[in-house]
Short mmCIF file of N, CA and C in Angstrom, two decimals:
data_model
loop_
_atom_site.label_atom_id
_atom_site.label_comp_id
_atom_site.label_asym_id
_atom_site.label_seq_id
_atom_site.Cartn_x
_atom_site.Cartn_y
_atom_site.Cartn_z
N MET A 1 4.07 15.81 10.11
CA MET A 1 2.75 16.12 9.63
C MET A 1 2.46 15.37 8.33
N LYS A 2 3.47 15.36 7.42
CA LYS A 2 3.24 14.69 6.15
C LYS A 2 3.08 13.18 6.35
N ASN A 3 3.76 12.60 7.34
CA ASN A 3 3.61 11.17 7.60
C ASN A 3 2.22 10.84 8.12
N VAL A 4 1.64 11.77 8.89
CA VAL A 4 0.29 11.55 9.40
C VAL A 4 -0.69 11.52 8.23
N ALA A 5 -0.50 12.44 7.27
CA ALA A 5 -1.39 12.47 6.10
C ALA A 5 -1.25 11.20 5.29
N ILE A 6 -0.03 10.74 5.11
CA ILE A 6 0.19 9.51 4.34
C ILE A 6 -0.41 8.32 5.08
N SER A 7 -0.21 8.28 6.39
CA SER A 7 -0.79 7.19 7.19
C SER A 7 -2.30 7.17 7.05
N ALA A 8 -2.90 8.34 7.10
CA ALA A 8 -4.36 8.41 6.97
C ALA A 8 -4.81 7.92 5.61
N LEU A 9 -4.09 8.32 4.56
CA LEU A 9 -4.44 7.86 3.21
C LEU A 9 -4.33 6.34 3.09
N LEU A 10 -3.27 5.80 3.61
CA LEU A 10 -3.06 4.35 3.51
C LEU A 10 -4.10 3.59 4.32
N CYS A 11 -4.48 4.13 5.48
CA CYS A 11 -5.53 3.49 6.26
C CYS A 11 -6.85 3.48 5.49
N LEU A 12 -7.12 4.56 4.76
CA LEU A 12 -8.33 4.61 3.95
C LEU A 12 -8.30 3.55 2.85
N VAL A 13 -7.13 3.37 2.24
CA VAL A 13 -7.02 2.35 1.19
C VAL A 13 -7.30 0.98 1.76
N ILE A 14 -6.69 0.68 2.88
CA ILE A 14 -6.90 -0.64 3.47
C ILE A 14 -8.34 -0.80 3.92
N ALA A 15 -8.91 0.26 4.46
CA ALA A 15 -10.32 0.19 4.85
C ALA A 15 -11.19 -0.09 3.64
N GLY A 16 -10.79 0.42 2.49
CA GLY A 16 -11.53 0.18 1.26
C GLY A 16 -11.49 -1.27 0.83
N TYR A 17 -10.53 -2.02 1.29
CA TYR A 17 -10.43 -3.44 0.96
C TYR A 17 -11.42 -4.28 1.76
N GLY A 18 -12.10 -3.65 2.67
CA GLY A 18 -13.11 -4.40 3.41
C GLY A 18 -12.75 -4.61 4.86
N CYS A 19 -11.68 -4.00 5.34
CA CYS A 19 -11.36 -4.11 6.75
C CYS A 19 -12.34 -3.24 7.51
N ARG A 20 -12.92 -3.77 8.56
CA ARG A 20 -13.91 -3.03 9.33
C ARG A 20 -13.57 -3.13 10.81
N SER A 21 -13.73 -2.02 11.50
CA SER A 21 -13.61 -2.07 12.96
C SER A 21 -14.83 -2.76 13.50
N GLY A 22 -14.63 -3.64 14.45
CA GLY A 22 -15.77 -4.38 14.97
C GLY A 22 -16.21 -3.89 16.32
N GLU A 23 -17.40 -4.32 16.70
CA GLU A 23 -17.91 -4.02 18.01
C GLU A 23 -17.56 -5.17 18.93
N ALA A 24 -17.59 -4.93 20.22
CA ALA A 24 -17.27 -5.97 21.18
C ALA A 24 -18.13 -7.19 20.93
N GLY A 25 -17.49 -8.33 20.95
CA GLY A 25 -18.22 -9.58 20.77
C GLY A 25 -18.25 -10.08 19.34
N ASN A 26 -17.90 -9.26 18.37
CA ASN A 26 -17.88 -9.73 16.98
C ASN A 26 -16.72 -10.68 16.79
N ASN A 27 -16.91 -11.66 15.95
CA ASN A 27 -15.85 -12.61 15.65
C ASN A 27 -15.24 -12.29 14.30
N ASN A 28 -13.95 -12.59 14.14
CA ASN A 28 -13.27 -12.49 12.86
C ASN A 28 -13.39 -11.11 12.23
N VAL A 29 -13.16 -10.06 12.98
CA VAL A 29 -13.20 -8.72 12.44
C VAL A 29 -11.78 -8.18 12.36
N THR A 30 -11.56 -7.30 11.42
CA THR A 30 -10.25 -6.67 11.31
C THR A 30 -10.43 -5.18 11.28
N GLY A 31 -9.39 -4.47 11.61
CA GLY A 31 -9.40 -3.02 11.56
C GLY A 31 -7.99 -2.53 11.30
N THR A 32 -7.87 -1.23 11.18
CA THR A 32 -6.56 -0.64 10.96
C THR A 32 -6.25 0.28 12.12
N ALA A 33 -4.99 0.34 12.46
CA ALA A 33 -4.55 1.23 13.52
C ALA A 33 -4.30 2.60 12.93
N SER A 34 -4.84 3.61 13.56
CA SER A 34 -4.57 4.96 13.09
C SER A 34 -3.24 5.43 13.66
N ALA A 35 -2.69 6.45 13.04
CA ALA A 35 -1.40 6.98 13.47
C ALA A 35 -1.48 7.38 14.94
N GLY A 36 -0.52 6.93 15.71
CA GLY A 36 -0.46 7.28 17.12
C GLY A 36 -1.36 6.47 18.03
N GLU A 37 -2.11 5.52 17.48
CA GLU A 37 -3.00 4.71 18.31
C GLU A 37 -2.19 3.85 19.27
N ASP A 38 -2.66 3.76 20.52
CA ASP A 38 -1.98 2.96 21.53
C ASP A 38 -2.27 1.49 21.29
N LEU A 39 -1.24 0.74 20.99
CA LEU A 39 -1.39 -0.69 20.72
C LEU A 39 -0.81 -1.54 21.85
N SER A 40 -0.43 -0.90 22.96
CA SER A 40 0.27 -1.60 24.03
C SER A 40 -0.60 -2.64 24.75
N ASN A 41 -1.90 -2.50 24.72
CA ASN A 41 -2.77 -3.47 25.39
C ASN A 41 -3.18 -4.62 24.48
N LEU A 42 -2.64 -4.64 23.29
CA LEU A 42 -2.99 -5.67 22.33
C LEU A 42 -1.92 -6.75 22.28
N ILE A 43 -2.29 -7.90 21.78
CA ILE A 43 -1.34 -9.01 21.66
C ILE A 43 -0.69 -8.93 20.28
N PRO A 44 0.65 -8.76 20.23
CA PRO A 44 1.32 -8.75 18.93
C PRO A 44 1.19 -10.12 18.26
N VAL A 45 0.81 -10.13 17.01
CA VAL A 45 0.63 -11.37 16.27
C VAL A 45 1.74 -11.55 15.24
N ALA A 46 2.10 -10.47 14.55
CA ALA A 46 3.12 -10.56 13.50
C ALA A 46 3.79 -9.20 13.34
N SER A 47 5.04 -9.25 12.94
CA SER A 47 5.80 -8.03 12.70
C SER A 47 6.38 -8.06 11.29
N ASP A 48 6.30 -6.95 10.62
CA ASP A 48 6.86 -6.79 9.27
C ASP A 48 6.33 -7.82 8.28
N ILE A 49 5.05 -8.10 8.36
CA ILE A 49 4.39 -8.99 7.40
C ILE A 49 4.26 -8.25 6.07
N VAL A 50 4.60 -8.91 4.99
CA VAL A 50 4.47 -8.31 3.66
C VAL A 50 3.29 -8.96 2.95
N SER A 51 2.35 -8.11 2.54
CA SER A 51 1.22 -8.62 1.78
C SER A 51 1.13 -7.82 0.49
N GLU A 52 0.77 -8.52 -0.56
CA GLU A 52 0.69 -7.89 -1.88
C GLU A 52 -0.72 -8.03 -2.44
N ILE A 53 -1.09 -7.06 -3.23
CA ILE A 53 -2.36 -7.15 -3.93
C ILE A 53 -2.21 -6.49 -5.30
N ILE A 54 -2.71 -7.17 -6.29
CA ILE A 54 -2.75 -6.59 -7.63
C ILE A 54 -4.07 -5.85 -7.73
N VAL A 55 -3.99 -4.53 -7.80
CA VAL A 55 -5.19 -3.70 -7.77
C VAL A 55 -5.81 -3.51 -9.15
N LYS A 56 -5.07 -3.87 -10.17
CA LYS A 56 -5.58 -3.82 -11.55
C LYS A 56 -5.26 -5.15 -12.21
N PRO A 57 -6.12 -6.16 -11.97
CA PRO A 57 -5.85 -7.49 -12.53
C PRO A 57 -5.69 -7.43 -14.05
N ALA A 58 -4.76 -8.26 -14.54
CA ALA A 58 -4.43 -8.28 -15.97
C ALA A 58 -5.57 -8.82 -16.82
N SER A 59 -6.36 -9.70 -16.24
CA SER A 59 -7.40 -10.34 -17.04
C SER A 59 -8.77 -10.10 -16.44
N ALA A 60 -9.68 -9.71 -17.29
CA ALA A 60 -11.07 -9.56 -16.85
C ALA A 60 -11.76 -10.92 -16.77
N ASP A 61 -11.02 -11.98 -17.13
CA ASP A 61 -11.57 -13.34 -17.12
C ASP A 61 -11.37 -14.04 -15.78
N ASP A 62 -10.83 -13.33 -14.78
CA ASP A 62 -10.58 -13.94 -13.47
C ASP A 62 -11.49 -13.27 -12.44
N PRO A 63 -12.70 -13.83 -12.25
CA PRO A 63 -13.68 -13.17 -11.37
C PRO A 63 -13.21 -13.03 -9.93
N TRP A 64 -12.40 -13.97 -9.44
CA TRP A 64 -11.94 -13.89 -8.06
C TRP A 64 -11.03 -12.68 -7.88
N GLU A 65 -10.08 -12.50 -8.79
CA GLU A 65 -9.18 -11.35 -8.70
C GLU A 65 -9.95 -10.04 -8.82
N LEU A 66 -10.92 -9.99 -9.70
CA LEU A 66 -11.73 -8.79 -9.87
C LEU A 66 -12.55 -8.50 -8.62
N GLU A 67 -13.10 -9.53 -8.01
CA GLU A 67 -13.93 -9.37 -6.81
C GLU A 67 -13.11 -8.82 -5.65
N LYS A 68 -11.84 -9.28 -5.53
CA LYS A 68 -11.00 -8.84 -4.42
C LYS A 68 -10.76 -7.34 -4.42
N VAL A 69 -10.79 -6.72 -5.58
CA VAL A 69 -10.45 -5.30 -5.67
C VAL A 69 -11.59 -4.43 -6.19
N LYS A 70 -12.80 -4.96 -6.16
CA LYS A 70 -13.93 -4.22 -6.74
C LYS A 70 -14.17 -2.88 -6.04
N GLY A 71 -13.81 -2.75 -4.79
CA GLY A 71 -14.01 -1.51 -4.06
C GLY A 71 -12.81 -0.58 -4.08
N PHE A 72 -11.77 -0.94 -4.81
CA PHE A 72 -10.54 -0.14 -4.81
C PHE A 72 -10.66 1.03 -5.79
N ASN A 73 -10.27 2.21 -5.30
CA ASN A 73 -10.19 3.39 -6.15
C ASN A 73 -9.06 4.26 -5.61
N GLY A 74 -7.84 3.94 -6.01
CA GLY A 74 -6.67 4.60 -5.45
C GLY A 74 -6.10 5.73 -6.28
N ASP A 75 -6.73 6.06 -7.41
CA ASP A 75 -6.14 7.06 -8.30
C ASP A 75 -5.92 8.41 -7.62
N ALA A 76 -6.86 8.88 -6.83
CA ALA A 76 -6.70 10.18 -6.16
C ALA A 76 -5.51 10.13 -5.19
N MET A 77 -5.36 9.01 -4.48
CA MET A 77 -4.23 8.87 -3.58
C MET A 77 -2.92 8.84 -4.36
N PHE A 78 -2.89 8.07 -5.45
CA PHE A 78 -1.68 7.97 -6.26
C PHE A 78 -1.29 9.35 -6.81
N LEU A 79 -2.27 10.09 -7.33
CA LEU A 79 -1.99 11.42 -7.87
C LEU A 79 -1.42 12.34 -6.79
N SER A 80 -2.00 12.28 -5.60
CA SER A 80 -1.52 13.10 -4.50
C SER A 80 -0.09 12.72 -4.11
N LEU A 81 0.17 11.42 -3.99
CA LEU A 81 1.52 10.99 -3.61
C LEU A 81 2.54 11.36 -4.67
N LEU A 82 2.24 11.15 -5.94
CA LEU A 82 3.19 11.48 -7.01
C LEU A 82 3.45 12.98 -7.06
N LYS A 83 2.43 13.78 -6.82
CA LYS A 83 2.61 15.23 -6.78
C LYS A 83 3.56 15.60 -5.64
N LYS A 84 3.36 14.99 -4.48
CA LYS A 84 4.23 15.28 -3.33
C LYS A 84 5.65 14.81 -3.57
N ILE A 85 5.81 13.69 -4.29
CA ILE A 85 7.15 13.21 -4.63
C ILE A 85 7.83 14.22 -5.56
N ARG A 86 7.11 14.67 -6.60
CA ARG A 86 7.66 15.66 -7.55
C ARG A 86 8.06 16.95 -6.83
N GLU A 87 7.26 17.33 -5.86
CA GLU A 87 7.52 18.58 -5.13
C GLU A 87 8.53 18.39 -4.00
N GLY A 88 8.99 17.17 -3.77
CA GLY A 88 9.95 16.91 -2.70
C GLY A 88 9.36 17.01 -1.31
N LYS A 89 8.05 16.81 -1.19
CA LYS A 89 7.38 16.97 0.10
C LYS A 89 7.33 15.69 0.93
N ILE A 90 7.59 14.55 0.31
CA ILE A 90 7.67 13.30 1.07
C ILE A 90 8.92 12.54 0.67
N GLU A 91 9.45 11.81 1.61
CA GLU A 91 10.62 10.99 1.33
C GLU A 91 10.17 9.64 0.82
N VAL A 92 10.83 9.17 -0.22
CA VAL A 92 10.52 7.86 -0.78
C VAL A 92 11.76 6.99 -0.70
N TYR A 93 11.52 5.70 -0.82
CA TYR A 93 12.58 4.72 -0.64
C TYR A 93 12.60 3.75 -1.81
N ASP A 94 13.73 3.14 -2.03
CA ASP A 94 13.87 2.09 -3.03
C ASP A 94 13.07 0.88 -2.55
N CYS A 95 12.26 0.33 -3.43
CA CYS A 95 11.40 -0.81 -3.05
C CYS A 95 12.21 -2.05 -2.68
N ILE A 96 13.34 -2.23 -3.30
CA ILE A 96 14.13 -3.45 -3.07
C ILE A 96 15.06 -3.30 -1.87
N SER A 97 15.88 -2.25 -1.87
CA SER A 97 16.89 -2.10 -0.81
C SER A 97 16.33 -1.42 0.44
N GLY A 98 15.26 -0.65 0.29
CA GLY A 98 14.71 0.10 1.42
C GLY A 98 15.48 1.38 1.71
N GLU A 99 16.50 1.66 0.90
CA GLU A 99 17.31 2.87 1.12
C GLU A 99 16.54 4.11 0.65
N PRO A 100 16.73 5.22 1.35
CA PRO A 100 16.07 6.45 0.91
C PRO A 100 16.57 6.89 -0.47
N LEU A 101 15.67 7.41 -1.27
CA LEU A 101 16.04 7.96 -2.57
C LEU A 101 16.18 9.47 -2.44
N SER A 102 17.19 10.02 -3.10
CA SER A 102 17.32 11.47 -3.11
C SER A 102 16.17 12.05 -3.91
N GLU A 103 15.92 13.32 -3.70
CA GLU A 103 14.86 13.99 -4.44
C GLU A 103 15.13 13.91 -5.94
N GLU A 104 16.40 14.03 -6.32
CA GLU A 104 16.78 13.95 -7.74
C GLU A 104 16.52 12.55 -8.29
N ASP A 105 16.87 11.52 -7.53
CA ASP A 105 16.64 10.14 -7.98
C ASP A 105 15.15 9.85 -8.12
N ALA A 106 14.36 10.35 -7.19
CA ALA A 106 12.91 10.15 -7.26
C ALA A 106 12.34 10.82 -8.51
N LYS A 107 12.78 12.02 -8.79
CA LYS A 107 12.30 12.73 -9.98
C LYS A 107 12.75 12.00 -11.25
N LYS A 108 13.95 11.44 -11.23
CA LYS A 108 14.46 10.70 -12.38
C LYS A 108 13.60 9.47 -12.64
N ILE A 109 13.20 8.77 -11.59
CA ILE A 109 12.33 7.60 -11.74
C ILE A 109 10.98 8.03 -12.32
N LEU A 110 10.46 9.15 -11.84
CA LEU A 110 9.21 9.66 -12.38
C LEU A 110 9.33 9.95 -13.87
N GLU A 111 10.46 10.51 -14.27
CA GLU A 111 10.68 10.82 -15.69
C GLU A 111 10.81 9.54 -16.52
N GLU A 112 11.57 8.56 -15.99
CA GLU A 112 11.82 7.32 -16.74
C GLU A 112 10.57 6.46 -16.87
N LYS A 113 9.85 6.29 -15.78
CA LYS A 113 8.70 5.40 -15.79
C LYS A 113 7.41 6.13 -16.09
N GLY A 114 7.44 7.43 -15.95
CA GLY A 114 6.22 8.20 -16.15
C GLY A 114 5.44 8.29 -14.85
N SER A 115 4.35 9.00 -14.93
CA SER A 115 3.53 9.15 -13.73
C SER A 115 2.06 8.91 -14.06
N ASP A 116 1.84 7.93 -14.93
CA ASP A 116 0.48 7.53 -15.30
C ASP A 116 -0.05 6.61 -14.20
N VAL A 117 -0.97 7.13 -13.37
CA VAL A 117 -1.44 6.35 -12.23
C VAL A 117 -2.19 5.09 -12.67
N SER A 118 -2.66 5.05 -13.90
CA SER A 118 -3.33 3.83 -14.37
C SER A 118 -2.34 2.67 -14.51
N LYS A 119 -1.05 2.97 -14.48
CA LYS A 119 -0.02 1.92 -14.57
C LYS A 119 0.38 1.39 -13.19
N ILE A 120 -0.06 2.05 -12.12
CA ILE A 120 0.22 1.54 -10.78
C ILE A 120 -0.78 0.43 -10.54
N ALA A 121 -0.30 -0.80 -10.57
CA ALA A 121 -1.20 -1.94 -10.60
C ALA A 121 -0.98 -2.92 -9.45
N LYS A 122 0.06 -2.71 -8.66
CA LYS A 122 0.35 -3.64 -7.56
C LYS A 122 0.79 -2.83 -6.35
N LEU A 123 0.28 -3.23 -5.19
CA LEU A 123 0.68 -2.62 -3.93
C LEU A 123 1.25 -3.70 -3.02
N GLN A 124 2.29 -3.33 -2.33
CA GLN A 124 2.91 -4.25 -1.37
C GLN A 124 2.98 -3.52 -0.03
N PHE A 125 2.27 -4.05 0.96
CA PHE A 125 2.21 -3.44 2.28
C PHE A 125 3.14 -4.18 3.24
N THR A 126 3.81 -3.43 4.09
CA THR A 126 4.53 -3.99 5.23
C THR A 126 3.72 -3.58 6.46
N GLU A 127 3.32 -4.59 7.24
CA GLU A 127 2.38 -4.35 8.34
C GLU A 127 2.81 -5.08 9.61
N ASP A 128 2.34 -4.57 10.72
CA ASP A 128 2.36 -5.29 11.99
C ASP A 128 0.91 -5.64 12.29
N TRP A 129 0.72 -6.82 12.85
CA TRP A 129 -0.64 -7.28 13.17
C TRP A 129 -0.77 -7.46 14.68
N TYR A 130 -1.95 -7.10 15.20
CA TYR A 130 -2.24 -7.21 16.63
C TYR A 130 -3.61 -7.83 16.82
N PHE A 131 -3.79 -8.45 17.99
CA PHE A 131 -5.08 -9.05 18.35
C PHE A 131 -5.58 -8.39 19.62
N ASN A 132 -6.85 -7.98 19.60
CA ASN A 132 -7.49 -7.41 20.78
C ASN A 132 -8.38 -8.50 21.38
N PRO A 133 -7.97 -9.11 22.51
CA PRO A 133 -8.74 -10.22 23.07
C PRO A 133 -10.09 -9.78 23.64
N THR A 134 -10.27 -8.51 23.89
CA THR A 134 -11.54 -8.01 24.41
C THR A 134 -12.61 -8.00 23.33
N THR A 135 -12.23 -7.62 22.11
CA THR A 135 -13.20 -7.49 21.02
C THR A 135 -13.04 -8.54 19.93
N ASN A 136 -12.02 -9.39 20.05
CA ASN A 136 -11.65 -10.37 19.00
C ASN A 136 -11.27 -9.69 17.70
N GLU A 137 -10.84 -8.46 17.78
CA GLU A 137 -10.48 -7.68 16.60
C GLU A 137 -9.01 -7.91 16.25
N ILE A 138 -8.75 -8.08 14.96
CA ILE A 138 -7.39 -8.14 14.46
C ILE A 138 -7.10 -6.79 13.84
N ILE A 139 -6.04 -6.15 14.29
CA ILE A 139 -5.71 -4.80 13.85
C ILE A 139 -4.41 -4.84 13.06
N LYS A 140 -4.42 -4.16 11.92
CA LYS A 140 -3.24 -4.07 11.08
C LYS A 140 -2.70 -2.65 11.16
N LYS A 141 -1.40 -2.54 11.37
CA LYS A 141 -0.74 -1.24 11.35
C LYS A 141 0.17 -1.22 10.13
N VAL A 142 -0.16 -0.39 9.16
CA VAL A 142 0.63 -0.29 7.94
C VAL A 142 1.88 0.53 8.23
N LYS A 143 3.04 -0.06 7.92
CA LYS A 143 4.31 0.62 8.13
C LYS A 143 4.85 1.22 6.84
N SER A 144 4.54 0.59 5.72
CA SER A 144 4.95 1.14 4.44
C SER A 144 4.10 0.52 3.34
N VAL A 145 4.11 1.20 2.20
CA VAL A 145 3.47 0.66 1.00
C VAL A 145 4.44 0.88 -0.15
N SER A 146 4.61 -0.16 -0.95
CA SER A 146 5.41 -0.06 -2.16
C SER A 146 4.46 -0.11 -3.35
N LEU A 147 4.74 0.76 -4.30
CA LEU A 147 3.91 0.83 -5.49
C LEU A 147 4.60 0.07 -6.61
N GLY A 148 3.84 -0.78 -7.30
CA GLY A 148 4.36 -1.53 -8.43
C GLY A 148 3.79 -0.99 -9.73
N TYR A 149 4.67 -0.73 -10.67
CA TYR A 149 4.30 -0.14 -11.96
C TYR A 149 4.19 -1.26 -12.98
N GLU A 150 3.06 -1.31 -13.66
CA GLU A 150 2.80 -2.38 -14.63
C GLU A 150 3.66 -2.19 -15.88
N SER A 151 4.26 -3.30 -16.31
CA SER A 151 5.03 -3.31 -17.55
C SER A 151 4.49 -4.44 -18.41
N LEU A 152 3.94 -4.08 -19.55
CA LEU A 152 3.38 -5.10 -20.44
C LEU A 152 4.51 -5.84 -21.14
N ARG A 153 4.31 -7.15 -21.30
CA ARG A 153 5.33 -7.99 -21.94
C ARG A 153 4.77 -8.54 -23.24
N SER A 154 5.49 -9.48 -23.81
CA SER A 154 5.09 -10.08 -25.09
C SER A 154 3.69 -10.67 -25.00
N GLU A 155 3.08 -10.77 -26.14
CA GLU A 155 1.74 -11.34 -26.25
C GLU A 155 1.68 -12.69 -25.54
N GLY A 156 0.66 -12.86 -24.75
CA GLY A 156 0.45 -14.13 -24.06
C GLY A 156 1.09 -14.21 -22.69
N LEU A 157 1.99 -13.29 -22.35
CA LEU A 157 2.63 -13.30 -21.04
C LEU A 157 1.92 -12.30 -20.13
N PRO A 158 1.80 -12.65 -18.86
CA PRO A 158 1.17 -11.70 -17.93
C PRO A 158 2.09 -10.48 -17.75
N PRO A 159 1.53 -9.37 -17.29
CA PRO A 159 2.37 -8.19 -17.09
C PRO A 159 3.38 -8.43 -15.96
N ALA A 160 4.47 -7.70 -16.05
CA ALA A 160 5.45 -7.67 -14.96
C ALA A 160 5.15 -6.42 -14.13
N TYR A 161 5.56 -6.44 -12.89
CA TYR A 161 5.36 -5.29 -12.02
C TYR A 161 6.72 -4.79 -11.58
N LEU A 162 7.04 -3.59 -12.00
CA LEU A 162 8.34 -3.01 -11.69
C LEU A 162 8.24 -2.18 -10.41
N PRO A 163 9.26 -2.24 -9.57
CA PRO A 163 9.23 -1.43 -8.36
C PRO A 163 9.26 0.05 -8.72
N TYR A 164 8.41 0.81 -8.06
CA TYR A 164 8.28 2.24 -8.33
C TYR A 164 8.83 3.01 -7.12
N PHE A 165 8.06 3.08 -6.06
CA PHE A 165 8.49 3.76 -4.84
C PHE A 165 7.95 3.03 -3.62
N ARG A 166 8.70 3.12 -2.51
CA ARG A 166 8.20 2.69 -1.21
C ARG A 166 7.98 3.97 -0.40
N ILE A 167 6.86 4.01 0.26
CA ILE A 167 6.51 5.15 1.09
C ILE A 167 6.26 4.64 2.50
N LYS A 168 6.99 5.18 3.45
CA LYS A 168 6.84 4.75 4.84
C LYS A 168 5.82 5.63 5.52
N THR A 169 5.04 5.01 6.40
CA THR A 169 4.00 5.73 7.12
C THR A 169 4.43 6.13 8.52
N GLU A 170 5.56 5.64 8.95
CA GLU A 170 6.02 5.95 10.31
C GLU A 170 7.05 7.05 10.27
#
């Protein structure tokens, strides 16, 4: 049940990036697969594709980066996920190794890095991609999302993004 809720939240985030389900005959449309959606009639395009997006660009002087995320508002999702992590209601994984983190380790990371959602500035999605030849729709199925925590560095250097948590949707 909790994975379905997380899947739904992540689909909403991706939909917020401008992915739209298309009608038959539309060209170059993308959509997201909902949890449990039958993808067997679709053509697999890619498996375990990793895509990253900086949701809080470091510089307001980069209009392209700002434009890419102008519709993003993930704070409510981040607050919900962090609350569930603190309460031990969802399993989280190490962003680098992919190994599950114990509830104690997850809480320790929350204590060390804090839980200021304004510092979650980078998302890394692992996805499978499919093509629907009937509608020309490209469908993305999110398998996991990793949260990157912003770490400010010396003056003049761009921020670093530290791995925070990986959350699987399957």
